[in-house]
PDB file of C-alpha atoms in Angstrom:
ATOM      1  CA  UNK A 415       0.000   0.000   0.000  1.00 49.00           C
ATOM      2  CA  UNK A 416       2.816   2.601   0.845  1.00 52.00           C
ATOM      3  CA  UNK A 417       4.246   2.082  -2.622  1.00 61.00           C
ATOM      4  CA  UNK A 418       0.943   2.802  -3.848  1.00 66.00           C
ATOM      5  CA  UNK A 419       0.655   6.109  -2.255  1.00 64.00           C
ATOM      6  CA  UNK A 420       4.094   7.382  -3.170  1.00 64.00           C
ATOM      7  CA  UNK A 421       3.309   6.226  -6.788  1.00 75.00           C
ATOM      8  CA  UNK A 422       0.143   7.744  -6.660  1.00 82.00           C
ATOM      9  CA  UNK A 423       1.533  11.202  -4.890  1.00 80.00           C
ATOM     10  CA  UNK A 424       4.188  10.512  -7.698  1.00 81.00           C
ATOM     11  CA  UNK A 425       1.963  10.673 -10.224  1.00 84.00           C
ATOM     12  CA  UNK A 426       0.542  13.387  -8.888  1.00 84.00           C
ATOM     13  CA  UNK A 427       2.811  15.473  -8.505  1.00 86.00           C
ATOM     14  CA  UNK A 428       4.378  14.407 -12.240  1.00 84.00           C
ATOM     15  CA  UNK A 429       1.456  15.992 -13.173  1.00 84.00           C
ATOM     16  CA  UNK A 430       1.353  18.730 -11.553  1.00 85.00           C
ATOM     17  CA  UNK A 431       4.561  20.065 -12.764  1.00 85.00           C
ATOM     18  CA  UNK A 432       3.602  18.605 -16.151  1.00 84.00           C
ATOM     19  CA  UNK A 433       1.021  21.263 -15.718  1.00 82.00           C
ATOM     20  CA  UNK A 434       2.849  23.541 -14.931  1.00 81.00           C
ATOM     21  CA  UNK A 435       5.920  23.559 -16.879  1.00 82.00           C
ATOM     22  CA  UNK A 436       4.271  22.366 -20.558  1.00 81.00           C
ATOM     23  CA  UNK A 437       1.210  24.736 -19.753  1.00 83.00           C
ATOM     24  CA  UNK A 438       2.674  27.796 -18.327  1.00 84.00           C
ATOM     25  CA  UNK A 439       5.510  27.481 -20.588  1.00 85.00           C
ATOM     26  CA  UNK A 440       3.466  27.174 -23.490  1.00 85.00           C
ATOM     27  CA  UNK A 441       1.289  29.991 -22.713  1.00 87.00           C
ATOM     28  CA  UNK A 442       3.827  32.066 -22.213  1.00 88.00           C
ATOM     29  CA  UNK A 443       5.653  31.575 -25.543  1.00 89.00           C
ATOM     30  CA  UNK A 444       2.714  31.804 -27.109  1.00 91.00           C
ATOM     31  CA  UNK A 445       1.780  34.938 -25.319  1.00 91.00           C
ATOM     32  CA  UNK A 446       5.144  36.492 -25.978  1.00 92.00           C
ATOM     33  CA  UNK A 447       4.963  36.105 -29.643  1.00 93.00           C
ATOM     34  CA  UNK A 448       1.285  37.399 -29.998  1.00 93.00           C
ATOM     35  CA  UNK A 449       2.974  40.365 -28.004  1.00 94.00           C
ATOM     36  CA  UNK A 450       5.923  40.497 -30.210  1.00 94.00           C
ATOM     37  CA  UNK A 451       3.721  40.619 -33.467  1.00 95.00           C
ATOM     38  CA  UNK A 452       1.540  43.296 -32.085  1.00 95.00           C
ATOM     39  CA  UNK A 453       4.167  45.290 -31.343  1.00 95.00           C
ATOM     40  CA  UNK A 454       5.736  44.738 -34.408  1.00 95.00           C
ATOM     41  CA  UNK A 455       2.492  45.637 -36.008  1.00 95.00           C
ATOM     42  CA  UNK A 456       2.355  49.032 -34.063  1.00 95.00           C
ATOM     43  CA  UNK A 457       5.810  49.309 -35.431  1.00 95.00           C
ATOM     44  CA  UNK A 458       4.907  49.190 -38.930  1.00 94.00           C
ATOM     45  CA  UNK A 459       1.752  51.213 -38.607  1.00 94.00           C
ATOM     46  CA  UNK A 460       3.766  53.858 -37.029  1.00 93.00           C
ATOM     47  CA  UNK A 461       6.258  54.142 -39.881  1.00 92.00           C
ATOM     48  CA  UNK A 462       3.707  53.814 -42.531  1.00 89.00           C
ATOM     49  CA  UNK A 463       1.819  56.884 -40.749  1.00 90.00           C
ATOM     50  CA  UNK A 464       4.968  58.415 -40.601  1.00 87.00           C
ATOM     51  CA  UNK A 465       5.795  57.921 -44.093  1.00 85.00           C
ATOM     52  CA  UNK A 466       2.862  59.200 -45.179  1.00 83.00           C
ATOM     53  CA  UNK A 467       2.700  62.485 -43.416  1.00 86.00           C
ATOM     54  CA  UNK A 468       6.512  63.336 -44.396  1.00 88.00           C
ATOM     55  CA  UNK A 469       6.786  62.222 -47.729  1.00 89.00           C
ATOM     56  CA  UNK A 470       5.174  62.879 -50.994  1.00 87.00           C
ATOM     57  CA  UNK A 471       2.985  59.726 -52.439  1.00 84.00           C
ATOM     58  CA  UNK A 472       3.854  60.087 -55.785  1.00 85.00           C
ATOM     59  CA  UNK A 473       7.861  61.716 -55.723  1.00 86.00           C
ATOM     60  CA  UNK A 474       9.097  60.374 -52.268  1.00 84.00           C
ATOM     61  CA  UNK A 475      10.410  63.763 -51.540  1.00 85.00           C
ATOM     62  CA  UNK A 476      10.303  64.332 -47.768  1.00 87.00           C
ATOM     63  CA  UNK A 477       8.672  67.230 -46.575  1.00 86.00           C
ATOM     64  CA  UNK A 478      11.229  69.249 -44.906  1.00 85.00           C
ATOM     65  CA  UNK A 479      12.396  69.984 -48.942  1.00 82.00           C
ATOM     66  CA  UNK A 480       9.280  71.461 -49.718  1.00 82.00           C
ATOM     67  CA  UNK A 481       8.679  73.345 -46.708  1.00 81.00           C
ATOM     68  CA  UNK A 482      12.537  74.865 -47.401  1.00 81.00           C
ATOM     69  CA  UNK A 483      12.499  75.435 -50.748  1.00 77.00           C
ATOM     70  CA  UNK A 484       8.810  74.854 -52.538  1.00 72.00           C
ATOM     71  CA  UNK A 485       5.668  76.408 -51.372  1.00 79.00           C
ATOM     72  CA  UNK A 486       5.591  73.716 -48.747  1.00 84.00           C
ATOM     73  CA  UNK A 487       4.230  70.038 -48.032  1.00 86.00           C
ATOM     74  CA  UNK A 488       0.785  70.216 -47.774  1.00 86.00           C
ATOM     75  CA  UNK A 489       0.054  72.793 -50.921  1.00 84.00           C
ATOM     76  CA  UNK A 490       2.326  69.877 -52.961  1.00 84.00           C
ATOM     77  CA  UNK A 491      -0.080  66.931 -51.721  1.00 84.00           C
ATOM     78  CA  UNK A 492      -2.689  68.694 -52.331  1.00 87.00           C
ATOM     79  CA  UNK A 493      -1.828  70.387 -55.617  1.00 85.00           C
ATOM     80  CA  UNK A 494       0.863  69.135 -57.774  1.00 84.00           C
ATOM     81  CA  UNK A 495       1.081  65.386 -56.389  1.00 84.00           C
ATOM     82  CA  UNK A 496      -2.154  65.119 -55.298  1.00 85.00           C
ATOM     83  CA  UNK A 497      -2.818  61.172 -55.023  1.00 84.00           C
ATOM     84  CA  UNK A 498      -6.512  60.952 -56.049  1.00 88.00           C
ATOM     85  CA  UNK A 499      -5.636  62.695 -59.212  1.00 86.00           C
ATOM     86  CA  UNK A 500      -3.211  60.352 -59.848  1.00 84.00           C
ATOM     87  CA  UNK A 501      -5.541  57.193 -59.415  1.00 86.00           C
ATOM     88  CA  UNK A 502      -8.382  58.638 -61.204  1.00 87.00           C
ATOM     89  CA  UNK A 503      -6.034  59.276 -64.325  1.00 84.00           C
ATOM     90  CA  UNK A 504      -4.911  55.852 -63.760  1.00 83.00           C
ATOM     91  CA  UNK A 505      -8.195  53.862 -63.905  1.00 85.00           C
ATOM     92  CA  UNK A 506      -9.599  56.098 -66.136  1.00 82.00           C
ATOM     93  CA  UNK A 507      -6.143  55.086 -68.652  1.00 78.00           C
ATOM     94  CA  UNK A 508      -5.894  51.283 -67.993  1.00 76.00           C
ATOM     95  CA  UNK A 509     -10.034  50.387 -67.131  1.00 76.00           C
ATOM     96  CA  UNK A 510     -12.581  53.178 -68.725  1.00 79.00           C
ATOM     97  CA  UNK A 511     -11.373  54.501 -72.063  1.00 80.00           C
ATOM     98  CA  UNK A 512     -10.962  51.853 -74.797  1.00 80.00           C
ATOM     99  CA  UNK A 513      -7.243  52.186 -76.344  1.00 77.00           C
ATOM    100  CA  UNK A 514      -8.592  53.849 -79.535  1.00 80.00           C
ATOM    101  CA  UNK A 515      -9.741  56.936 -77.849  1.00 82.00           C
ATOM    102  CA  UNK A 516      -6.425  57.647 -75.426  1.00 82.00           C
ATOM    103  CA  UNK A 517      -4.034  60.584 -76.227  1.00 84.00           C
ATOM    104  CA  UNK A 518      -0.648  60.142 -76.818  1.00 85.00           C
ATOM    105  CA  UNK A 519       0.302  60.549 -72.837  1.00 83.00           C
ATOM    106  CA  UNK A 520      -2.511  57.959 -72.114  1.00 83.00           C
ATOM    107  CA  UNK A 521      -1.051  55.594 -74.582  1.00 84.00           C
ATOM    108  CA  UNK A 522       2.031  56.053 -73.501  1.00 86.00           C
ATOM    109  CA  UNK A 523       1.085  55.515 -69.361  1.00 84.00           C
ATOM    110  CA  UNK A 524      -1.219  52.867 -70.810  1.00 83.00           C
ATOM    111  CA  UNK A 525       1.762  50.621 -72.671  1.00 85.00           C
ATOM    112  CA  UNK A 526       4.143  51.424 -69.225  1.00 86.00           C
ATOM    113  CA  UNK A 527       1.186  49.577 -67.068  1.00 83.00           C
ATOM    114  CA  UNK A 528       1.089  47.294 -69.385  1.00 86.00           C
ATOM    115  CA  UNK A 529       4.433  46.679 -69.262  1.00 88.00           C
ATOM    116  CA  UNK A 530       4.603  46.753 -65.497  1.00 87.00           C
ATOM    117  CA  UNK A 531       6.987  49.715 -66.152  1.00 85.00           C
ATOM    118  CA  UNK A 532       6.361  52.809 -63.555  1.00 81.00           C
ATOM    119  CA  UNK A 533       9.450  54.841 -64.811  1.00 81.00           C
ATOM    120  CA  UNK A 534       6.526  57.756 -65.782  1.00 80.00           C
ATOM    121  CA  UNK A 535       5.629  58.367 -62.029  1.00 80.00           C
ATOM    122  CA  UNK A 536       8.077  61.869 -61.446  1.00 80.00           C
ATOM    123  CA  UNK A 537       9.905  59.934 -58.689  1.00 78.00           C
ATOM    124  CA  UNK A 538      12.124  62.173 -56.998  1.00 78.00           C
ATOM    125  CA  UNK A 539      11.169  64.924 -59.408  1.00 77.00           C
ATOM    126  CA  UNK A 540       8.947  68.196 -58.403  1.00 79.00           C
ATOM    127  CA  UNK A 541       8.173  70.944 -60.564  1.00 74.00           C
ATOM    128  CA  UNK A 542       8.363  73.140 -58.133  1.00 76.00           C
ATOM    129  CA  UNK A 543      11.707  71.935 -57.200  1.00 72.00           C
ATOM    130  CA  UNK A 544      13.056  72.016 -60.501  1.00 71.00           C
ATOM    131  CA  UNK A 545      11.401  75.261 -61.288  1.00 67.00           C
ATOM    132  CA  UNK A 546      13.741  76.777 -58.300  1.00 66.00           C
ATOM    133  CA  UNK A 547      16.709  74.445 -59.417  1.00 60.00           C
ATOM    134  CA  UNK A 548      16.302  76.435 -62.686  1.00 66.00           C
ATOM    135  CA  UNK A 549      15.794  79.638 -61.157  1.00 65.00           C
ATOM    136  CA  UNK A 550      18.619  78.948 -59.034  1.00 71.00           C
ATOM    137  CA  UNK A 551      21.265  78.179 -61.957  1.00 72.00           C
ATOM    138  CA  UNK A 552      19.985  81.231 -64.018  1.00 76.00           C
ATOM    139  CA  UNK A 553      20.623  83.296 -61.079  1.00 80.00           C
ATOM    140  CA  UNK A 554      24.276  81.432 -60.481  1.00 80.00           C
ATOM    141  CA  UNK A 555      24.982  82.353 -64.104  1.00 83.00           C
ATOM    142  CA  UNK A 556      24.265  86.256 -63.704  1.00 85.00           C
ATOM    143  CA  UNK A 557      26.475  86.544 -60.484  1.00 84.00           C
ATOM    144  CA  UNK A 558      29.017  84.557 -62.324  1.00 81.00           C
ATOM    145  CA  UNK A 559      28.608  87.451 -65.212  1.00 86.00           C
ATOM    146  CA  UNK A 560      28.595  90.291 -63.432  1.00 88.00           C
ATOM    147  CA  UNK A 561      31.452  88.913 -61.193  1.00 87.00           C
ATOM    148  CA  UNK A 562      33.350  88.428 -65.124  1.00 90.00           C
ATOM    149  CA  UNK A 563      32.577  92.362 -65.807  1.00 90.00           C
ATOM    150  CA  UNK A 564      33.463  93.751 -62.137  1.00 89.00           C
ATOM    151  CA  UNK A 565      37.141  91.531 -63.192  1.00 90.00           C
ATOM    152  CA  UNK A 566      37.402  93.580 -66.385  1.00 91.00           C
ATOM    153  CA  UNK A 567      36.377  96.767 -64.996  1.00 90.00           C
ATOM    154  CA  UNK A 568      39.062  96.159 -61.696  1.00 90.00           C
ATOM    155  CA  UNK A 569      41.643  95.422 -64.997  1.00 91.00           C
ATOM    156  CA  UNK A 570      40.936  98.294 -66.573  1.00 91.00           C
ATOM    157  CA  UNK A 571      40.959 100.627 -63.474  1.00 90.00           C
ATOM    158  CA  UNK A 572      44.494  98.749 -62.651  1.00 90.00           C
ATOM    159  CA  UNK A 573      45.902  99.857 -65.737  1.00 91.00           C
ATOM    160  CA  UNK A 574      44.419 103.045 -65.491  1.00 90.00           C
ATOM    161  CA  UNK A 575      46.248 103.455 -62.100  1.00 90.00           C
ATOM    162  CA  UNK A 576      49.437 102.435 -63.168  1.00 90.00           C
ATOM    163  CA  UNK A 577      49.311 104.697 -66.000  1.00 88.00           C
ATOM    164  CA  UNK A 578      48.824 107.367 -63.366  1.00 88.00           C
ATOM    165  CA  UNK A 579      50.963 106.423 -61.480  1.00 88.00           C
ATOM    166  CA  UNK A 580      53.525 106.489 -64.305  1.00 87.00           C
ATOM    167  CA  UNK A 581      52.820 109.914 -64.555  1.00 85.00           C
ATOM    168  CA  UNK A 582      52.947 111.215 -61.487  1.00 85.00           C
ATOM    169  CA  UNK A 583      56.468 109.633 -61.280  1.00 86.00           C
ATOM    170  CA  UNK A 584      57.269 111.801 -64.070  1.00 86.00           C
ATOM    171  CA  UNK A 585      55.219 114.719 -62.945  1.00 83.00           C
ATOM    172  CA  UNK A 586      58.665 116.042 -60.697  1.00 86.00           C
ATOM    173  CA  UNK A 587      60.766 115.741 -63.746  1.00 86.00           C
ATOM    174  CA  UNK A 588      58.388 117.431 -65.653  1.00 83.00           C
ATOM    175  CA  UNK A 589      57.750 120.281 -63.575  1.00 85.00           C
ATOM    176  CA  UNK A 590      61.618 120.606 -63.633  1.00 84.00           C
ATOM    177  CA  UNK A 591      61.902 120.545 -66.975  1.00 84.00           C
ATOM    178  CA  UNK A 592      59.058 123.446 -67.157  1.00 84.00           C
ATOM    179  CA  UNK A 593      60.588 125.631 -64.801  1.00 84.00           C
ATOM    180  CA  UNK A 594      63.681 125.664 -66.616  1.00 83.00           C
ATOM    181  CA  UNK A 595      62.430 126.351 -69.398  1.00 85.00           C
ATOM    182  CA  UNK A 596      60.607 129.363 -67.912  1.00 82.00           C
ATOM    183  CA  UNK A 597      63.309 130.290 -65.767  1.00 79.00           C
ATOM    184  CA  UNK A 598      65.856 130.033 -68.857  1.00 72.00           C
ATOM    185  CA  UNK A 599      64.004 132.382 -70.676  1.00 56.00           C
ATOM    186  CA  UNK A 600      64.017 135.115 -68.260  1.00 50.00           C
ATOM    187  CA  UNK A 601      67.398 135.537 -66.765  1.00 48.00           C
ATOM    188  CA  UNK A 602      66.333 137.932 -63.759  1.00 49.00           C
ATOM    189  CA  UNK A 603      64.227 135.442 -62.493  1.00 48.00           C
ATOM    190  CA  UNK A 604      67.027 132.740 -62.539  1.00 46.00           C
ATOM    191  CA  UNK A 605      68.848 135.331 -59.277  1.00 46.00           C
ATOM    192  CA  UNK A 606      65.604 134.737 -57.745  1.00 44.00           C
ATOM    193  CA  UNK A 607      64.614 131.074 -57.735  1.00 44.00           C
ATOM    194  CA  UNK A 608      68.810 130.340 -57.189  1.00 39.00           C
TER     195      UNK A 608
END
């Protein structure tokens, strides 16, 4: 009977900590990935959000660009990337109009889709952007002109200055020269300036 009870409080207690260990155990890995994949999910929803409130749909340009140098983020979005305008011209392409009646950009965003070929999308492009780009290098080439013409007129004023400066160097010989020939010509004034 006594080895009956110790097999039996045994058995019980094998279970017990079979409970324990498989069950607990189990439960927790299981909780810990369920919390690992939610926060994983957060994770991604966070970035997504992010990515959506600092960069441009359509041209991946972050928003910190157009706020510096465009007319900033949101009148981009809204105006020259706007998104809805971009997926109404693109199911109105591929899915309303029949191929005979596209223009020649619809035929040509039509035969890219087809193609599985995006290259059309302006990514990393902006108008705006390039529009100050532009601005930017037409302004870089009228410094760069008028820094060419302040260089010639600085030349020109150098040589101008040495030239005076030639003649003032002669200006004591030629004052010499002039007073001798005045004072030559009139001996009386010769016992005067000696």
């Amino acid at each position: 009977m006594v080895d009956n009870e110790w097999s039996s409080a045994g058995l019980v207690i094998f279970k017990f900590s079979y409970f324990v260990i498989v069950v607990l155990l189990l439960l927790n890995l299981i909780l810990g990935i369920v919390l690992d994949t939610f926060a994983e999910l957060r994770q991604d929803s966070i970035e997504t959000e992010d990515a959506l409130t600092n960069y441009c749909f359509v041209c991946s340009i972050d928003r910190q660009t157009f706020d510096r140098f465009g007319e900033g983020f949101e009148a981009h979005i809204k105006q020259d990337h706007n998104l809805w305008k971009y997926v109404y011209f693109l199911v109105r392409t591929v899915y309303s109009k029949a191929s005979t009646e596209h223009t020649g950009q619809e035929s040509y965003v039509s035969k890219r889709l087809k193609d599985q070929n995006i290259d059309f999308f302006p990514i990393n492009q902006a108008f705006v952007l390039t529009a100050r780009a532009h601005l930017e290098d037409q302004e870089k080439q009228k410094t760069a002109l008028q820094i060419q013409e302040t260089r010639r007129y600085v030349e020109q004023l150098s040589q101008k200055v040495e030239a005076l400066t030639t003649q003032v160097a002669s200006l004591p010989e030629t004052i010499r020269e002039i007073l001798e020939s005045v004072v030559g010509a009139t001996p009386a004034n010769t016992d005067v300036a000696a």
